[in-house]
Coordinates of C-alpha atoms in Angstrom, one line a residue:
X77 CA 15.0 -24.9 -5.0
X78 CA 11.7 -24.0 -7.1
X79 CA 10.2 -27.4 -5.2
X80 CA 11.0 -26.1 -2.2
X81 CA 9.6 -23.3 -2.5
X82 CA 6.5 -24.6 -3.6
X83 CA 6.1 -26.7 -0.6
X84 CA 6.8 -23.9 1.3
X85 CA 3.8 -21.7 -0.8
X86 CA 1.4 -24.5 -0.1
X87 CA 2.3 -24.9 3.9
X88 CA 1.5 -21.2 3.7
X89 CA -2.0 -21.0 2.4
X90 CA -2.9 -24.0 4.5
X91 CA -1.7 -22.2 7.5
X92 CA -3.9 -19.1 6.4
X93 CA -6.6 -21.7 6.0
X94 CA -6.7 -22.8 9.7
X95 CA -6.3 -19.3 10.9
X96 CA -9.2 -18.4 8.9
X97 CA -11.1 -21.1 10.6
X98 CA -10.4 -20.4 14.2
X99 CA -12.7 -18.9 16.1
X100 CA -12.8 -14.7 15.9
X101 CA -11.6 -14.6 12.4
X102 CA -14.4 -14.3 10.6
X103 CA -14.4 -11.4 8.3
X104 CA -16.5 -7.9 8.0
X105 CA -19.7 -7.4 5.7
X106 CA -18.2 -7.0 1.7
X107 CA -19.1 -4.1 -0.4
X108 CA -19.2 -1.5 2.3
X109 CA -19.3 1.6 -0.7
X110 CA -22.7 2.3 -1.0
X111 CA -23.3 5.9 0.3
X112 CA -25.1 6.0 3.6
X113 CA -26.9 8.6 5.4
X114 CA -24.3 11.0 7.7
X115 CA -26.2 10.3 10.9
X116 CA -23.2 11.4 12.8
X117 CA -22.0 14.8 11.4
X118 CA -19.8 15.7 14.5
X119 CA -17.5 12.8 13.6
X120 CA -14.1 13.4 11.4
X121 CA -14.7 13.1 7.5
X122 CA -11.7 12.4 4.7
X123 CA -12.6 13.5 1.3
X124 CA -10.3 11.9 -1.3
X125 CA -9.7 11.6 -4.7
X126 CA -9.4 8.0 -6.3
X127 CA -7.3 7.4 -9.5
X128 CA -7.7 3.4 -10.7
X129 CA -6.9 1.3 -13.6
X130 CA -9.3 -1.7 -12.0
X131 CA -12.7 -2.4 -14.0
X132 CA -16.0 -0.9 -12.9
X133 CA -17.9 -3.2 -10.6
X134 CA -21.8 -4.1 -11.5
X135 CA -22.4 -5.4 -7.9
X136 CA -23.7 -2.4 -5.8
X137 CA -21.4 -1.0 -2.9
X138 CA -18.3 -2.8 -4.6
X139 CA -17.3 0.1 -7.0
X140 CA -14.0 -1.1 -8.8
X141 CA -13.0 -5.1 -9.0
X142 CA -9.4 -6.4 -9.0
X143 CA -9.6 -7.1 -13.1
X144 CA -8.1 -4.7 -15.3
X145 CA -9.7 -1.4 -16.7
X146 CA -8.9 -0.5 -20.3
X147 CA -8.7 3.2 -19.0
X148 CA -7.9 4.7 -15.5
X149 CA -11.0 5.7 -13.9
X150 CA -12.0 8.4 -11.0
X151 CA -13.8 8.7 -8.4
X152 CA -14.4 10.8 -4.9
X153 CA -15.2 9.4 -1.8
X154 CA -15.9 10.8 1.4
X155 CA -15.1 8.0 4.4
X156 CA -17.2 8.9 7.9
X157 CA -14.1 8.2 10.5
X158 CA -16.0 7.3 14.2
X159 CA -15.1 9.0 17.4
X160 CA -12.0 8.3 18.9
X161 CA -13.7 6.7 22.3
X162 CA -15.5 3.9 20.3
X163 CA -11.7 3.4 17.6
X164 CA -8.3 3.1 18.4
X165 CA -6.0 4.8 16.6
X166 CA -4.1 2.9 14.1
X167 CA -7.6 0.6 13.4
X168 CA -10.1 0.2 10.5
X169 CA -13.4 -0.2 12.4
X170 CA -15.0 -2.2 9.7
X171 CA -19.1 -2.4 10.1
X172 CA -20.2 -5.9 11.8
X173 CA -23.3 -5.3 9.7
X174 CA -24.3 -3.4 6.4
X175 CA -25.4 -0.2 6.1
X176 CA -22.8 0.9 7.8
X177 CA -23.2 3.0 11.5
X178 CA -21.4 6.6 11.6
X179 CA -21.2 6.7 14.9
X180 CA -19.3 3.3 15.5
X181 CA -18.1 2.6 12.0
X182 CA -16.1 3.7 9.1
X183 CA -18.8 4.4 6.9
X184 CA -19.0 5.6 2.9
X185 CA -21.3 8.6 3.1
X186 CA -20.1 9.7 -0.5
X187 CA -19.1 7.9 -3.9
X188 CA -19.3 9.8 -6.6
X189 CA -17.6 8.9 -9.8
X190 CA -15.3 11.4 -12.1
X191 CA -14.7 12.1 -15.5
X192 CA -10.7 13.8 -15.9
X193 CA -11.8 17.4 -15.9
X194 CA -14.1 16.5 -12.8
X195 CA -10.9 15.1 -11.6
X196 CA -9.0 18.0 -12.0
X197 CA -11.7 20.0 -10.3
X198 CA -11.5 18.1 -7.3
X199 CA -7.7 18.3 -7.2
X200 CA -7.7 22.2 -7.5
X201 CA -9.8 23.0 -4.8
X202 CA -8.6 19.8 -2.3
X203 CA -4.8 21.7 -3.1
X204 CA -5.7 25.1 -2.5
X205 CA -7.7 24.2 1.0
X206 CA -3.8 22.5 2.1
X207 CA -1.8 24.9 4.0
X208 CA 0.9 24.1 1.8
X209 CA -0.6 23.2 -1.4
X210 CA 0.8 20.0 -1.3
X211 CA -0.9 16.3 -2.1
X212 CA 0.2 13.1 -0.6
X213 CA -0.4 10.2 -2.9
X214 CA -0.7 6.4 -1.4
X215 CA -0.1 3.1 -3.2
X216 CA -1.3 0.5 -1.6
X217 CA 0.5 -3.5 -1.8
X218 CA -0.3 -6.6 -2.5
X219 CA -3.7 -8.4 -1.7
X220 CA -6.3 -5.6 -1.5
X221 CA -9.9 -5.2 -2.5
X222 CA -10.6 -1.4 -3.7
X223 CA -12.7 -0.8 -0.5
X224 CA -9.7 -2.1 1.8
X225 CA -7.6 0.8 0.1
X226 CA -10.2 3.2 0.4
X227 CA -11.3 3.0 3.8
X228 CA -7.4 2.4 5.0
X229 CA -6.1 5.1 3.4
X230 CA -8.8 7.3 5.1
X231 CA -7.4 6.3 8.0
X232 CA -3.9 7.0 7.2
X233 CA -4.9 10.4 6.1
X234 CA -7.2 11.0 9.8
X235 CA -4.8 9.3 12.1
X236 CA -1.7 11.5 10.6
X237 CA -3.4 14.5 10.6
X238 CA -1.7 15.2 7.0
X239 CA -3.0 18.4 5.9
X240 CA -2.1 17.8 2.3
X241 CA -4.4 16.5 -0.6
X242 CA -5.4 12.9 -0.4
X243 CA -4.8 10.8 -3.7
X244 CA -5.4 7.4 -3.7
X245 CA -3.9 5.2 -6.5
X246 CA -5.3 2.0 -6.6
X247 CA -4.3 -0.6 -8.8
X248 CA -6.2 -4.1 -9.9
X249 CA -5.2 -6.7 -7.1
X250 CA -7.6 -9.7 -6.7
X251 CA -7.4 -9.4 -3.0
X252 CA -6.7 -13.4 -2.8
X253 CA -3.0 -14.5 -1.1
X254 CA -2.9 -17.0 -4.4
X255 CA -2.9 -14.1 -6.9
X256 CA 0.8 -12.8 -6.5
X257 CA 1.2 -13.5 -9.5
X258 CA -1.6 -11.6 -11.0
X259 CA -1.4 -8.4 -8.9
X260 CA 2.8 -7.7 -9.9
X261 CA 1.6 -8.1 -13.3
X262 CA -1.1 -5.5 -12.6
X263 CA 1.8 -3.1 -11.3
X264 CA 3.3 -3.5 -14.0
X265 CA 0.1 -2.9 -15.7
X266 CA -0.6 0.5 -14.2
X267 CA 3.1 2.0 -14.3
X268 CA 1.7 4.4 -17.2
X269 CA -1.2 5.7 -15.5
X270 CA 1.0 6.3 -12.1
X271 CA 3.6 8.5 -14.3
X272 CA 0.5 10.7 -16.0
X273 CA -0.6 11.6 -12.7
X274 CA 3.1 12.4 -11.1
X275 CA 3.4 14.6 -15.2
X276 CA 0.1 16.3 -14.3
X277 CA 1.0 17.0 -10.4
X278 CA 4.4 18.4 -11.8
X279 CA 3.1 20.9 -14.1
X280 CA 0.0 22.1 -12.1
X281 CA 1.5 25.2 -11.1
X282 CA -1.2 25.2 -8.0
X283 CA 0.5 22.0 -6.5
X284 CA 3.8 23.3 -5.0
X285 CA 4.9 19.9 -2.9
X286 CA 4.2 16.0 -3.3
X287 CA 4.8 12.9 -0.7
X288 CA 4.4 9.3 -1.7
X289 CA 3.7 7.1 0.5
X290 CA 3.7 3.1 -1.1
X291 CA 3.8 -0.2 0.8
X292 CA 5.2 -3.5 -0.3
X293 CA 4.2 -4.3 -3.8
X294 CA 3.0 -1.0 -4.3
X295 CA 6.6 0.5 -4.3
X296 CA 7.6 -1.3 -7.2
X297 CA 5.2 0.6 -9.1
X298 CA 6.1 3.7 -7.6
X299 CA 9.5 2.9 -8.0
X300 CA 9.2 2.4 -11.8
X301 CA 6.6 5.3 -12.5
X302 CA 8.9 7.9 -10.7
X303 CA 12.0 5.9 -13.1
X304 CA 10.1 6.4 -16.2
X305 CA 9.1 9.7 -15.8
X306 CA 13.1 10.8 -14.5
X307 CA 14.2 9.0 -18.5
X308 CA 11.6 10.9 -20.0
X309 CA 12.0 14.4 -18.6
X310 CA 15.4 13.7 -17.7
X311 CA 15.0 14.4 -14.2
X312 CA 12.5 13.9 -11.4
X313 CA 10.4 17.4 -10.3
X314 CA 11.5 19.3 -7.4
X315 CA 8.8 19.6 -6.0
X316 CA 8.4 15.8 -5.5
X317 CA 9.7 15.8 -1.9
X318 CA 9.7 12.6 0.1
X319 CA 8.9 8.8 -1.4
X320 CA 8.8 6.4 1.6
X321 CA 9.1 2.8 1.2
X322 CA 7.6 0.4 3.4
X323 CA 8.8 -2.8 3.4
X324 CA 9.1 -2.6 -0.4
X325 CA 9.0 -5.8 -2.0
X326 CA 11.7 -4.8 -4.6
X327 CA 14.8 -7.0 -5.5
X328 CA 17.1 -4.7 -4.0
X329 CA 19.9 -5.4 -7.7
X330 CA 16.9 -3.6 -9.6
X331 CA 16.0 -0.8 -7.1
X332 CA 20.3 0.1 -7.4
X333 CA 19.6 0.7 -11.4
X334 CA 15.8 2.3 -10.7
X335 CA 17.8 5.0 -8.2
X336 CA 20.7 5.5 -10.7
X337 CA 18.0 5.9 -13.5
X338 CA 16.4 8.8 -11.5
X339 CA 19.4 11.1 -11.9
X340 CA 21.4 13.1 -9.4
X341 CA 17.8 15.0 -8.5
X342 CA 15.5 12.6 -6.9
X343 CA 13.4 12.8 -3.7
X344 CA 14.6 12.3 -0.2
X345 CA 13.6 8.7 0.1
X346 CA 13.1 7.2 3.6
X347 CA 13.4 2.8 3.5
X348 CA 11.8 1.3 6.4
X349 CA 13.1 -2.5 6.9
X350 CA 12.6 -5.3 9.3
X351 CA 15.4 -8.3 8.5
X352 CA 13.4 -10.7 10.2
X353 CA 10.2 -10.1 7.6
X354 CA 9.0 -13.7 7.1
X355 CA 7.1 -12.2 3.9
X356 CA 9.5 -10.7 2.2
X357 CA 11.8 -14.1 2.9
X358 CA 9.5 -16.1 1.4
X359 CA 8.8 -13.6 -1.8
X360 CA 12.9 -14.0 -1.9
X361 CA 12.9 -17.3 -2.7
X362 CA 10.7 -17.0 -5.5
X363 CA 12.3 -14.3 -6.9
X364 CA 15.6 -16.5 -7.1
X365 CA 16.8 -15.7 -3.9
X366 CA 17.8 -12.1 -4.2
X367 CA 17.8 -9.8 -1.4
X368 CA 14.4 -7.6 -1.2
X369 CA 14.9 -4.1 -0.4
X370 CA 12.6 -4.4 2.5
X371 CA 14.6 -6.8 4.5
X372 CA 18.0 -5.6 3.8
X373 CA 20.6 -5.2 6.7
X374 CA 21.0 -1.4 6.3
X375 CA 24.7 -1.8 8.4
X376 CA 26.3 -4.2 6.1
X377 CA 28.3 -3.7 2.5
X378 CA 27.4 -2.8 0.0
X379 CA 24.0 -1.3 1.5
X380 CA 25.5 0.9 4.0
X381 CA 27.4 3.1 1.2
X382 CA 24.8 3.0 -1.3
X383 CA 22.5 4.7 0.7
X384 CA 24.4 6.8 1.7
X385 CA 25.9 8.0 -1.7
X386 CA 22.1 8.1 -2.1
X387 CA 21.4 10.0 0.7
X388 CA 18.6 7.5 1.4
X389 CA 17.6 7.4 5.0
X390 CA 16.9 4.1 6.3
X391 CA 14.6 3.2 9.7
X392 CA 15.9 -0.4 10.8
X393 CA 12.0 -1.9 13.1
X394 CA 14.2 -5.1 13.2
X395 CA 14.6 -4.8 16.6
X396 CA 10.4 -3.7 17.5
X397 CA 8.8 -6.3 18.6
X398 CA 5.2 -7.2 16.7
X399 CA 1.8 -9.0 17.3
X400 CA 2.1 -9.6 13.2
X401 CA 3.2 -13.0 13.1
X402 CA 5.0 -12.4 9.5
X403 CA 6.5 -9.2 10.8
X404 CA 5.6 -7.6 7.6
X405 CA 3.2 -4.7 8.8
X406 CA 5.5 -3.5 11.5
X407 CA 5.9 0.2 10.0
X408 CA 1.8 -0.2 9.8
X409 CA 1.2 -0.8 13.8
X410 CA 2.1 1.8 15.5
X411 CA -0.5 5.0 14.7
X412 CA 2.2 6.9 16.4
X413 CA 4.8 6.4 13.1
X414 CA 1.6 7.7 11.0
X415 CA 1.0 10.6 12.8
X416 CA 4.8 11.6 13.4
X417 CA 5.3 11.4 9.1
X418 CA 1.8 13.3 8.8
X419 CA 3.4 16.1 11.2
X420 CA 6.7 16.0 8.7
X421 CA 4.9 16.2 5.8
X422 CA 2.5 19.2 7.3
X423 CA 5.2 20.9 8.2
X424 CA 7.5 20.6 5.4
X425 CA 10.1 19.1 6.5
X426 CA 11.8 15.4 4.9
X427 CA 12.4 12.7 6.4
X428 CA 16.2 13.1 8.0
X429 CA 18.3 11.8 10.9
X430 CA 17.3 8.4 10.8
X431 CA 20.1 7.4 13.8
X432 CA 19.0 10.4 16.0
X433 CA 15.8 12.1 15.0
X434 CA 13.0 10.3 13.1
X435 CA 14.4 7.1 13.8
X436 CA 15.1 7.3 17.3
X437 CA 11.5 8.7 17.6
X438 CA 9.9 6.0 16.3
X439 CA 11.6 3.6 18.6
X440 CA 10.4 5.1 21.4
X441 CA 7.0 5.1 19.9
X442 CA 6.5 1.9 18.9
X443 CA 8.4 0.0 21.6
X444 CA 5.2 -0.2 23.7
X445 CA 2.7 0.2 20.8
X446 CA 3.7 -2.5 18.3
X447 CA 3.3 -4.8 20.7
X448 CA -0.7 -4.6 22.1
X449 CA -3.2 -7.1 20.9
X450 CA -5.1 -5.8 17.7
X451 CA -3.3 -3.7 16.2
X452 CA -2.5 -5.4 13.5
X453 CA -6.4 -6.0 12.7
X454 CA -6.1 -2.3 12.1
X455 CA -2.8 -1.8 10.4
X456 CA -2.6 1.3 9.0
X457 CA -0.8 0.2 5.5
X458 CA -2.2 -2.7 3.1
X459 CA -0.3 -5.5 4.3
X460 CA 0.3 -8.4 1.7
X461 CA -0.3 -11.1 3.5
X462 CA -3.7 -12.1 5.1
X463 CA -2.5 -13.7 7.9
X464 CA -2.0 -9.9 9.1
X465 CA -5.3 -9.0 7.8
X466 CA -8.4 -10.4 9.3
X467 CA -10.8 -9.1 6.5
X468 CA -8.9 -11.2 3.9
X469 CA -8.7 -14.0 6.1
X470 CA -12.1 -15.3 5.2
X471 CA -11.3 -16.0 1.6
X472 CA -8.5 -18.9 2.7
X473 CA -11.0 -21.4 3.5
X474 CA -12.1 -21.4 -0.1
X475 CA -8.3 -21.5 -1.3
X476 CA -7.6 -24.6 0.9
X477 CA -10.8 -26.3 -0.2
X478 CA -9.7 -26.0 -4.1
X479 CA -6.0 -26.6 -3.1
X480 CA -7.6 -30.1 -1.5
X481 CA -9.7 -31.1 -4.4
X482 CA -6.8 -30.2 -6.7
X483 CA -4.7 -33.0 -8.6
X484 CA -1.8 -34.2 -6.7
X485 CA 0.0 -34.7 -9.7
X486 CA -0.1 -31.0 -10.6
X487 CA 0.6 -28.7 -7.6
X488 CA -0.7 -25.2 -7.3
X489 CA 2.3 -22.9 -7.4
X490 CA 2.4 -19.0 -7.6
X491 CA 2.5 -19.4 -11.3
X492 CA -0.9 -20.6 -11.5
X493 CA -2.4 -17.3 -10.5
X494 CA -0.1 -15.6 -13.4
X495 CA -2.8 -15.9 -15.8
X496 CA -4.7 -13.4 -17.5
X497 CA -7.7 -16.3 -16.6
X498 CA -6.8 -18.2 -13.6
X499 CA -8.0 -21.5 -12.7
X500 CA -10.6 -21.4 -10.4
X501 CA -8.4 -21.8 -6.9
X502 CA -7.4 -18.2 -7.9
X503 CA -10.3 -16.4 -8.5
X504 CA -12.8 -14.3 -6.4

């Protein structure tokens, strides 16, 4: 079986490879954080606060690599979102050309970096201008430079019209489809640094309500901060109200004990699966062919009780149909799913009804929206695979090149990237 799916890993990249070099796929200008002038002050700006274990970058508008920090760092950046009439909602307009245009592009007109009290500053005063006092926390997945997190979470935060907090935790991924290996480890990596900064956001008396929102590989290390802090405290915080899961690349065995571990008193968690997720197929055949909780059939035994006797409310997109070719990003095309979970969390309210309310909302949004031309080259959520993600794309012509040049008689798998120093083929 581990043969197979090794053929299976290298028909992938090589797939990614041609893609990459088709015409149109070329990728945006690299390093897009150095600050630029606001020339376009009318258009929307998202302040947010960064909290990373990656390593300090020496290459200017770069910031934060995908190696590993000794010590979580900080940071606030402001992201300049265009007007609506030159950006669809539900897109990234990534510069064509550096510096960076206001009016047409997302643009970095601040990037400042924090020590913890600076930090906490920022945190105060971001929570006391929510109506709520409440902060929404993102984790991205799999695959993703820092500036891909930055400048998509901006647009998460703009195209929902969340009024709470932003908080970005970004962990160290070396944005390369060969580096699975690498960037779970890094999860695993950051799960301390996650559960400080869910301890400090439950004892700040000034924040009265938190959201996570995680995606794909990033819910595993929400999943397993929010489980260590519930052991430690011996319960999760009130206050932590809704945790939703988007396509979570999680063996669905180990997210059964993470939920029991939680206690009685957990968040109202919302699971949105697709059972026709090529991605999370393939990642279940390397995990030994267990079920991942993102591509679950939510109808069947033994899911359909357990999440009920969870109370976990599930949206089934199997049925939406997608432009994403791995049907991985489906929660991430449609900006009208963002904006519909921004008006929940503004307002206060979880995430219920999944048969009748929420759900049934989403299917009428996204029936007509999930499946227009580019808007996956937008999506709204970190996808893990770069097939979905046209600035990734350009690293797979490198990948294929060392995957050619490589001994035959020693094939690249996923565990080759599991290194603290990767070959070559894996590296930036």
């Amino acid at each position: 079986m581990w043969a197979s799916a090794q053929k299976n890993w290298l028909r992938w990249v090589v797939l990614c490879g041609v893609l990459a070099a088709l015409p149109g796929c070329g990728g945006h200008p690299k390093d897009v954080l150095t600050p630029v002038a606001d020339t376009s002050p009318q258009s929307p700006k998202v302040d947010m606060l960064i909290t990373t274990t990656r390593t300090r970058s020496t290459v200017p508008g770069e910031m934060f690599t995908g190696e590993r920090a000794l010590a979580p760092a900080f940071a606030d950046i402001t992201v300049s979102i265009p007007p609506s009439k030159v950006r669809k909602e539900g897109q990234v307009a990534w510069p064509k050309r550096l510096p960076s245009n206001p009016a047409t592009d997302f643009a970095t007109v601040k990037a400042d970096d924090l020590n913890v009290d600076e930090a906490k500053r920022w945190l105060r005063a971001s929570v006391r201008k929510s109506p709520d006092h409440s902060v929404l926390v993102f984790i991205h997945g799999f695959n993703n430079r820092f500036e891909d997190a930055v400048y998509r979470f901006a647009q998460i935060v703009h195209d929902s019209g969340v009024h709470s907090a932003p908080v970005l935790v970004t962990w160290p991924s070396r944005g390369s489809l060969l580096a699975y290996g690498y960037d779970r480890e890094s999860t695993n990596y950051t799960r301390n640094a996650l559960e400080t900064l869910f301890q400090y956001l439950a004892k700040d008396k000034e924040v009265k309500e938190v959201s996570i929102l995680a995606h794909s590989m990033g819910n595993w290390l929400a999943l397993e901060s929010l489980r260590q802090m519930a052991i430690r405290n011996g319960r999760l915080p009130e206050k932590f109200k809704n945790v939703m899961l988007a396509a979570p690349d999680v063996d669905v065995d180990v997210f059964r004990q993470q939920i029991a571990d939680m206690g009685k008193q957990h968040p109202q968690f919302t699971l949105f699966v697709s059972r026709d997720d090529r991605a999370l197929a393939f990642s279940r055949r390397v995990w030994g062919d267990v079920s991942r909780l993102g591509a679950i059939d939510p109808e069947q035994a033994p899911y359909k009780k357990e999440l009920e006797d969870n109370k976990i409310t599930v949206i089934d997109l199997t049925k939406i149909k997608s432009g994403d070719s791995m049907n991985h990003g489906k929660f991430a095309e449609s900006p009208q799913i963002v904006q519909l979970i921004g008006q929940r969390i503004s307002e206060g309210q979880t995430l219920t009804d999944s048969h009748v309310g929420l759900g049934d909302q989403i299917l009428v949004a996204t029936t007509g929206a999930a499946t227009a031309a580019g808007n996956v080259a937008g999506l709204v959520l970190a996808a893990p695979v770069a097939v979905v993600d046209q600035d990734t794309r350009d690293n797979y012509a490198t990948h294929v090149g060392s995957l050619a040049g490589a001994n035959s008689t020693h094939p690249i798998t996923t565990r080759d990237c599991d290194q603290t120093r990767p070959p070559p083929s894996c590296r930036r």
